[in-house]
Amino acid sequence: MTTVETSATKPMRTPNDSPLKIWFLAPLAIWLTVFFLLPLIFLLWIGFWRVENFQSVPDFSLGNYADIFASFFSKSRYGLALIQSLWVAITTAFFATILSYMVALSIAFAVPARWQRLALLIAIAPFWSSYVLRLYSWQTILSRNGVINSVLKQFGLADYRIDLIYTQIATRIGLIHYLAPILIVILYVSILAIDRVLIEAARELGCTRWQAFTRVILPLSRFGLMTAASFAIIVSLGDALSGNLLGGGAGTSIIGKLPTYASMIMSDYSSSTNLPRTSALATILIVVMVLALAAGFVAADRARRRTS
Amino acid sequence: MTSAAPSPHDLELLSITKNFDSFTAVDSINLKVGRGEFVAIMGPSGCGKTTLLRILAGLETASSGQLYIRGKDVSDVPVNLRSTRLVWQNYALFPHLDVAGNIAFGLTLKAHDKAIVAGKVKAMADLVGLSDLMGRKISQLSGGQKQRVALARALVTEPDILLLDEPLSALDAHLRIRMQGELRRIQKQLGMAFIYVTHNQVEAFSMADRVVVMNKGHIEQIDAPEDMYARPKTEFVARFVGTNNLFPGRIQEIGHGKAIVHCAHGQVQVSTDDPPPVGTGVFVVVQADKLKPAPTGVAGENRLEATVRGREYAGSHNIYLLDLVDGTEVKMTLPQVLPLEINQPTTIWFSPAHAALIRGAA
Ligand SMILES: Nc1ncnc2c1ncn2[C@@H]1O[C@H](COP(=O)(O)OP(=O)(O)OP(=O)(O)O)[C@@H](O)[C@H]1O
Ligand SMILES: [Mg+2]
């Protein structure tokens, strides 16, 4: 065995390397610190504070969490609301992603190249109006005496009146309408990145159009689909507006009438002066988001290994 | 098709033309490829070779003309149902699949027995020397390895006709010669017709039954390699194939199987059975290895005064670059080294029997 003197040898630096290169990380680092790390750390930290005489006092106490988890599935029903929110978020993300993928596919493959930008712009047009405005218009469409039911009545189908407003389905509709434009852009870009030659090659090797889709386009869209779905889950989990305006704050569900978890955090914030408790509630949501994402990625990775 | 007899041709192209807007990429191509024939296509970059292969594969629709594969008109047969298979010039491998997945791709599209597919894929990987790389991702392969995956992926499907677009261009000389041998063997063994596009003359001439030279979308000449080499029919082919010297001139006299051509640097005699009429503009074509230093002290025909301008040493032979009196540049290849200095005058010579005539000089 020969030992090499490593202490004396410096790592080789290519002439193209510059010690200043590290500074190009600065914009990313600043962005992450100011808009992500600091607020997050602050939130996590406050979750351990306690309240004394209606004043938040810095501390390291697990009291808030103990309080929350003590009644997690009983009185406060935070647990049930969280499960329901997860369920709504996952199903919303599922439908929103599939819907957006179909729109993105048709823009990328059915629209002539020079009209694609315009088609994309039109497809994401809903994004130009405000979210709250969109939710209110859905209210007028879905409500008991709203557009849909009026039309049904006109045709003498009053018996078939639908009761969508203030249900989880309405919550999902609002969320999907909100999410779709963003997902369409994400998915369109990821489809655009697929080399068309590969589709030709697949067809040339004997693929039907459908096989070219399942064997080449779909696997190569996987990353885009994962990104879109994760984005949709996170946004849906954190959203309280659609649940409040369309879900009626307590959308009917299999579990009963329950507000979404995000909406519970909101009301907790406005009805009590217990900011540390609210922070603890929010922290729980963040942990669930991270876990949901991790589970999603593991599942997608397993699926890929199995198919290839 | 009413006749029951199978067509003697694997492939028949009748004035196939392809226009991109106002640009004609493929210009009324007529070509018949016999059963199991190996046809090489050569031509400068952009002359329409890839476009022609794409038309055969069904990836491009010809603007006009007819295309028959084994006697059947395939104009209406979509790309995925054609019995051709293309080996892509830039590989077009699937990045989401590993080497084995890429090779197996075509076999897994219909109901299949996994064991049979695995066996075929393995045999093919052995053949192209990829057995050790089966689990590799495509992005982790070298250009030559990618090229072999592309080849294996097409070959393993055992098509009637294999269309190869410069399939060995990224391989080193040693591997290329071995793969050439393998391809030729497979082609013979399976009786598969090969349409083989290449920029490598040696490759085309040593592998193909017939060579097609294309230029600006049309075919200049179709011939067996030896004939193409010995008797180029157009100025373009003469300049493109081999190392030829072209002397533009005009027929001055004909008779007794000979023609005398008046060139800028003097008169030249050429043996020919079918001389063009007197006054026709022609090129006298002399291959570089048919030029010799003139024997001294003897008078004779086709002696050219020249000045040595340079020598290139190519291992087995020397390439001399000389200028004739009128400034025409000529190339002469010789096995030996001449006792000649640069810029020294000398006399070179060729036999009338070794020269050929091409019509067309102004
Ligand atoms: N889709 C297209 N639209 C317009 N022009 C095209 C198209 N495809 C090819 N061409 C043109 O047709 C001509 C022939 O192209 P092709 O790819 O067949 O050349 P090639 O002989 O294969 O060249 P190389 O040896 O460089 O591969 C080129 O001038 C090219 O610019
Ligand atoms: Mg080409």
PDB file of N, CA, C and O in Angstrom, chain A residues 104-142:
ATOM      1  N   ALA A 104     -53.210  20.869 -22.543  1.00  0.00           N
ATOM      2  CA  ALA A 104     -51.835  21.117 -22.981  1.00  0.00           C
ATOM      3  C   ALA A 104     -51.482  20.231 -24.173  1.00  0.00           C
ATOM      4  O   ALA A 104     -50.852  20.679 -25.131  1.00  0.00           O
ATOM      5  N   LEU A 105     -51.917  18.967 -24.132  1.00  0.00           N
ATOM      6  CA  LEU A 105     -51.645  18.049 -25.249  1.00  0.00           C
ATOM      7  C   LEU A 105     -52.298  18.556 -26.523  1.00  0.00           C
ATOM      8  O   LEU A 105     -51.692  18.539 -27.590  1.00  0.00           O
ATOM      9  N   SER A 106     -53.538  19.017 -26.398  1.00  0.00           N
ATOM     10  CA  SER A 106     -54.216  19.430 -27.623  1.00  0.00           C
ATOM     11  C   SER A 106     -53.602  20.715 -28.166  1.00  0.00           C
ATOM     12  O   SER A 106     -53.519  20.892 -29.381  1.00  0.00           O
ATOM     13  N   ILE A 107     -53.111  21.582 -27.283  1.00  0.00           N
ATOM     14  CA  ILE A 107     -52.414  22.769 -27.802  1.00  0.00           C
ATOM     15  C   ILE A 107     -51.135  22.336 -28.507  1.00  0.00           C
ATOM     16  O   ILE A 107     -50.837  22.761 -29.624  1.00  0.00           O
ATOM     17  N   ALA A 108     -50.382  21.441 -27.879  1.00  0.00           N
ATOM     18  CA  ALA A 108     -49.066  21.073 -28.411  1.00  0.00           C
ATOM     19  C   ALA A 108     -49.156  20.231 -29.678  1.00  0.00           C
ATOM     20  O   ALA A 108     -48.284  20.299 -30.532  1.00  0.00           O
ATOM     21  N   PHE A 109     -50.204  19.428 -29.804  1.00  0.00           N
ATOM     22  CA  PHE A 109     -50.233  18.499 -30.936  1.00  0.00           C
ATOM     23  C   PHE A 109     -51.311  18.793 -31.974  1.00  0.00           C
ATOM     24  O   PHE A 109     -51.182  18.373 -33.120  1.00  0.00           O
ATOM     25  N   ALA A 110     -52.383  19.483 -31.577  1.00  0.00           N
ATOM     26  CA  ALA A 110     -53.466  19.681 -32.542  1.00  0.00           C
ATOM     27  C   ALA A 110     -53.455  21.082 -33.142  1.00  0.00           C
ATOM     28  O   ALA A 110     -54.007  21.295 -34.218  1.00  0.00           O
ATOM     29  N   VAL A 111     -52.817  22.029 -32.461  1.00  0.00           N
ATOM     30  CA  VAL A 111     -52.817  23.397 -32.961  1.00  0.00           C
ATOM     31  C   VAL A 111     -51.557  23.609 -33.816  1.00  0.00           C
ATOM     32  O   VAL A 111     -50.471  23.217 -33.403  1.00  0.00           O
ATOM     33  N   PRO A 112     -51.716  24.205 -35.017  1.00  0.00           N
ATOM     34  CA  PRO A 112     -50.534  24.481 -35.841  1.00  0.00           C
ATOM     35  C   PRO A 112     -49.524  25.333 -35.073  1.00  0.00           C
ATOM     36  O   PRO A 112     -49.907  26.203 -34.281  1.00  0.00           O
ATOM     37  N   ALA A 113     -48.246  25.063 -35.317  1.00  0.00           N
ATOM     38  CA  ALA A 113     -47.174  25.653 -34.517  1.00  0.00           C
ATOM     39  C   ALA A 113     -47.322  27.162 -34.314  1.00  0.00           C
ATOM     40  O   ALA A 113     -47.149  27.666 -33.204  1.00  0.00           O
ATOM     41  N   ARG A 114     -47.687  27.876 -35.379  1.00  0.00           N
ATOM     42  CA  ARG A 114     -47.659  29.328 -35.206  1.00  0.00           C
ATOM     43  C   ARG A 114     -48.859  29.869 -34.449  1.00  0.00           C
ATOM     44  O   ARG A 114     -48.881  31.033 -34.060  1.00  0.00           O
ATOM     45  N   TRP A 115     -49.887  29.035 -34.230  1.00  0.00           N
ATOM     46  CA  TRP A 115     -51.036  29.489 -33.437  1.00  0.00           C
ATOM     47  C   TRP A 115     -50.941  29.039 -31.991  1.00  0.00           C
ATOM     48  O   TRP A 115     -51.812  29.344 -31.182  1.00  0.00           O
ATOM     49  N   GLN A 116     -49.893  28.285 -31.658  1.00  0.00           N
ATOM     50  CA  GLN A 116     -49.845  27.686 -30.326  1.00  0.00           C
ATOM     51  C   GLN A 116     -49.748  28.712 -29.200  1.00  0.00           C
ATOM     52  O   GLN A 116     -50.392  28.579 -28.174  1.00  0.00           O
ATOM     53  N   ARG A 117     -48.933  29.754 -29.430  1.00  0.00           N
ATOM     54  CA  ARG A 117     -48.799  30.766 -28.381  1.00  0.00           C
ATOM     55  C   ARG A 117     -50.148  31.422 -28.086  1.00  0.00           C
ATOM     56  O   ARG A 117     -50.526  31.615 -26.938  1.00  0.00           O
ATOM     57  N   LEU A 118     -50.867  31.718 -29.169  1.00  0.00           N
ATOM     58  CA  LEU A 118     -52.173  32.351 -29.010  1.00  0.00           C
ATOM     59  C   LEU A 118     -53.123  31.407 -28.272  1.00  0.00           C
ATOM     60  O   LEU A 118     -53.828  31.805 -27.338  1.00  0.00           O
ATOM     61  N   ALA A 119     -53.117  30.143 -28.690  1.00  0.00           N
ATOM     62  CA  ALA A 119     -53.994  29.150 -28.063  1.00  0.00           C
ATOM     63  C   ALA A 119     -53.690  29.043 -26.569  1.00  0.00           C
ATOM     64  O   ALA A 119     -54.604  28.974 -25.748  1.00  0.00           O
ATOM     65  N   LEU A 120     -52.412  29.048 -26.241  1.00  0.00           N
ATOM     66  CA  LEU A 120     -52.012  28.966 -24.835  1.00  0.00           C
ATOM     67  C   LEU A 120     -52.521  30.182 -24.061  1.00  0.00           C
ATOM     68  O   LEU A 120     -53.070  30.077 -22.966  1.00  0.00           O
ATOM     69  N   LEU A 121     -52.370  31.342 -24.681  1.00  0.00           N
ATOM     70  CA  LEU A 121     -52.806  32.591 -24.050  1.00  0.00           C
ATOM     71  C   LEU A 121     -54.305  32.556 -23.762  1.00  0.00           C
ATOM     72  O   LEU A 121     -54.764  32.958 -22.693  1.00  0.00           O
ATOM     73  N   ILE A 122     -55.056  32.037 -24.731  1.00  0.00           N
ATOM     74  CA  ILE A 122     -56.509  31.965 -24.551  1.00  0.00           C
ATOM     75  C   ILE A 122     -56.855  30.931 -23.482  1.00  0.00           C
ATOM     76  O   ILE A 122     -57.722  31.148 -22.639  1.00  0.00           O
ATOM     77  N   ALA A 123     -56.108  29.802 -23.511  1.00  0.00           N
ATOM     78  CA  ALA A 123     -56.404  28.736 -22.546  1.00  0.00           C
ATOM     79  C   ALA A 123     -56.183  29.204 -21.114  1.00  0.00           C
ATOM     80  O   ALA A 123     -56.857  28.750 -20.198  1.00  0.00           O
ATOM     81  N   ILE A 124     -55.231  30.114 -20.922  1.00  0.00           N
ATOM     82  CA  ILE A 124     -54.977  30.560 -19.552  1.00  0.00           C
ATOM     83  C   ILE A 124     -55.667  31.890 -19.260  1.00  0.00           C
ATOM     84  O   ILE A 124     -55.390  32.534 -18.254  1.00  0.00           O
ATOM     85  N   ALA A 125     -56.588  32.277 -20.141  1.00  0.00           N
ATOM     86  CA  ALA A 125     -57.299  33.546 -19.965  1.00  0.00           C
ATOM     87  C   ALA A 125     -57.972  33.680 -18.593  1.00  0.00           C
ATOM     88  O   ALA A 125     -57.964  34.767 -18.021  1.00  0.00           O
ATOM     89  N   PRO A 126     -58.576  32.607 -18.042  1.00  0.00           N
ATOM     90  CA  PRO A 126     -59.230  32.755 -16.738  1.00  0.00           C
ATOM     91  C   PRO A 126     -58.298  33.340 -15.683  1.00  0.00           C
ATOM     92  O   PRO A 126     -58.735  33.983 -14.734  1.00  0.00           O
ATOM     93  N   PHE A 127     -57.018  33.135 -15.881  1.00  0.00           N
ATOM     94  CA  PHE A 127     -56.033  33.601 -14.923  1.00  0.00           C
ATOM     95  C   PHE A 127     -55.997  35.122 -14.841  1.00  0.00           C
ATOM     96  O   PHE A 127     -55.514  35.681 -13.868  1.00  0.00           O
ATOM     97  N   TRP A 128     -56.509  35.763 -15.891  1.00  0.00           N
ATOM     98  CA  TRP A 128     -56.452  37.221 -15.922  1.00  0.00           C
ATOM     99  C   TRP A 128     -57.440  37.857 -14.955  1.00  0.00           C
ATOM    100  O   TRP A 128     -57.317  39.015 -14.601  1.00  0.00           O
ATOM    101  N   SER A 129     -58.495  37.105 -14.572  1.00  0.00           N
ATOM    102  CA  SER A 129     -59.444  37.714 -13.637  1.00  0.00           C
ATOM    103  C   SER A 129     -59.112  37.217 -12.228  1.00  0.00           C
ATOM    104  O   SER A 129     -58.516  36.171 -12.047  1.00  0.00           O
ATOM    105  N   SER A 130     -59.571  37.970 -11.236  1.00  0.00           N
ATOM    106  CA  SER A 130     -59.147  37.650  -9.874  1.00  0.00           C
ATOM    107  C   SER A 130     -59.812  36.375  -9.378  1.00  0.00           C
ATOM    108  O   SER A 130     -60.898  35.995  -9.794  1.00  0.00           O
ATOM    109  N   TYR A 131     -59.116  35.721  -8.481  1.00  0.00           N
ATOM    110  CA  TYR A 131     -59.578  34.449  -7.936  1.00  0.00           C
ATOM    111  C   TYR A 131     -60.924  34.601  -7.241  1.00  0.00           C
ATOM    112  O   TYR A 131     -61.859  33.842  -7.492  1.00  0.00           O
ATOM    113  N   VAL A 132     -61.032  35.619  -6.402  1.00  0.00           N
ATOM    114  CA  VAL A 132     -62.270  35.809  -5.641  1.00  0.00           C
ATOM    115  C   VAL A 132     -63.445  36.069  -6.574  1.00  0.00           C
ATOM    116  O   VAL A 132     -64.532  35.520  -6.414  1.00  0.00           O
ATOM    117  N   LEU A 133     -63.168  36.873  -7.607  1.00  0.00           N
ATOM    118  CA  LEU A 133     -64.210  37.166  -8.588  1.00  0.00           C
ATOM    119  C   LEU A 133     -64.700  35.885  -9.247  1.00  0.00           C
ATOM    120  O   LEU A 133     -65.900  35.667  -9.445  1.00  0.00           O
ATOM    121  N   ARG A 134     -63.744  35.022  -9.570  1.00  0.00           N
ATOM    122  CA  ARG A 134     -64.091  33.752 -10.209  1.00  0.00           C
ATOM    123  C   ARG A 134     -64.932  32.891  -9.270  1.00  0.00           C
ATOM    124  O   ARG A 134     -65.881  32.239  -9.697  1.00  0.00           O
ATOM    125  N   LEU A 135     -64.586  32.917  -7.989  1.00  0.00           N
ATOM    126  CA  LEU A 135     -65.348  32.108  -7.030  1.00  0.00           C
ATOM    127  C   LEU A 135     -66.784  32.622  -6.919  1.00  0.00           C
ATOM    128  O   LEU A 135     -67.737  31.846  -6.889  1.00  0.00           O
ATOM    129  N   TYR A 136     -66.933  33.947  -6.930  1.00  0.00           N
ATOM    130  CA  TYR A 136     -68.291  34.496  -6.838  1.00  0.00           C
ATOM    131  C   TYR A 136     -69.103  34.144  -8.063  1.00  0.00           C
ATOM    132  O   TYR A 136     -70.297  33.853  -7.979  1.00  0.00           O
ATOM    133  N   SER A 137     -68.467  34.138  -9.229  1.00  0.00           N
ATOM    134  CA  SER A 137     -69.239  33.787 -10.413  1.00  0.00           C
ATOM    135  C   SER A 137     -69.623  32.313 -10.397  1.00  0.00           C
ATOM    136  O   SER A 137     -70.709  31.945 -10.844  1.00  0.00           O
ATOM    137  N   TRP A 138     -68.750  31.487  -9.842  1.00  0.00           N
ATOM    138  CA  TRP A 138     -69.149  30.079  -9.694  1.00  0.00           C
ATOM    139  C   TRP A 138     -70.325  29.956  -8.737  1.00  0.00           C
ATOM    140  O   TRP A 138     -71.205  29.124  -8.930  1.00  0.00           O
ATOM    141  N   GLN A 139     -70.345  30.815  -7.719  1.00  0.00           N
ATOM    142  CA  GLN A 139     -71.476  30.787  -6.785  1.00  0.00           C
ATOM    143  C   GLN A 139     -72.783  31.021  -7.523  1.00  0.00           C
ATOM    144  O   GLN A 139     -73.755  30.306  -7.330  1.00  0.00           O
ATOM    145  N   THR A 140     -72.780  32.029  -8.401  1.00  0.00           N
ATOM    146  CA  THR A 140     -74.027  32.333  -9.114  1.00  0.00           C
ATOM    147  C   THR A 140     -74.382  31.221 -10.084  1.00  0.00           C
ATOM    148  O   THR A 140     -75.547  31.012 -10.397  1.00  0.00           O
ATOM    149  N   ILE A 141     -73.386  30.520 -10.565  1.00  0.00           N
ATOM    150  CA  ILE A 141     -73.682  29.431 -11.494  1.00  0.00           C
ATOM    151  C   ILE A 141     -74.234  28.219 -10.748  1.00  0.00           C
ATOM    152  O   ILE A 141     -75.209  27.593 -11.151  1.00  0.00           O
ATOM    153  N   LEU A 142     -73.608  27.889  -9.605  1.00  0.00           N
ATOM    154  CA  LEU A 142     -73.930  26.630  -8.941  1.00  0.00           C
ATOM    155  C   LEU A 142     -75.052  26.728  -7.908  1.00  0.00           C
ATOM    156  O   LEU A 142     -75.598  25.707  -7.503  1.00  0.00           O
TER     157      LEU A 142
END
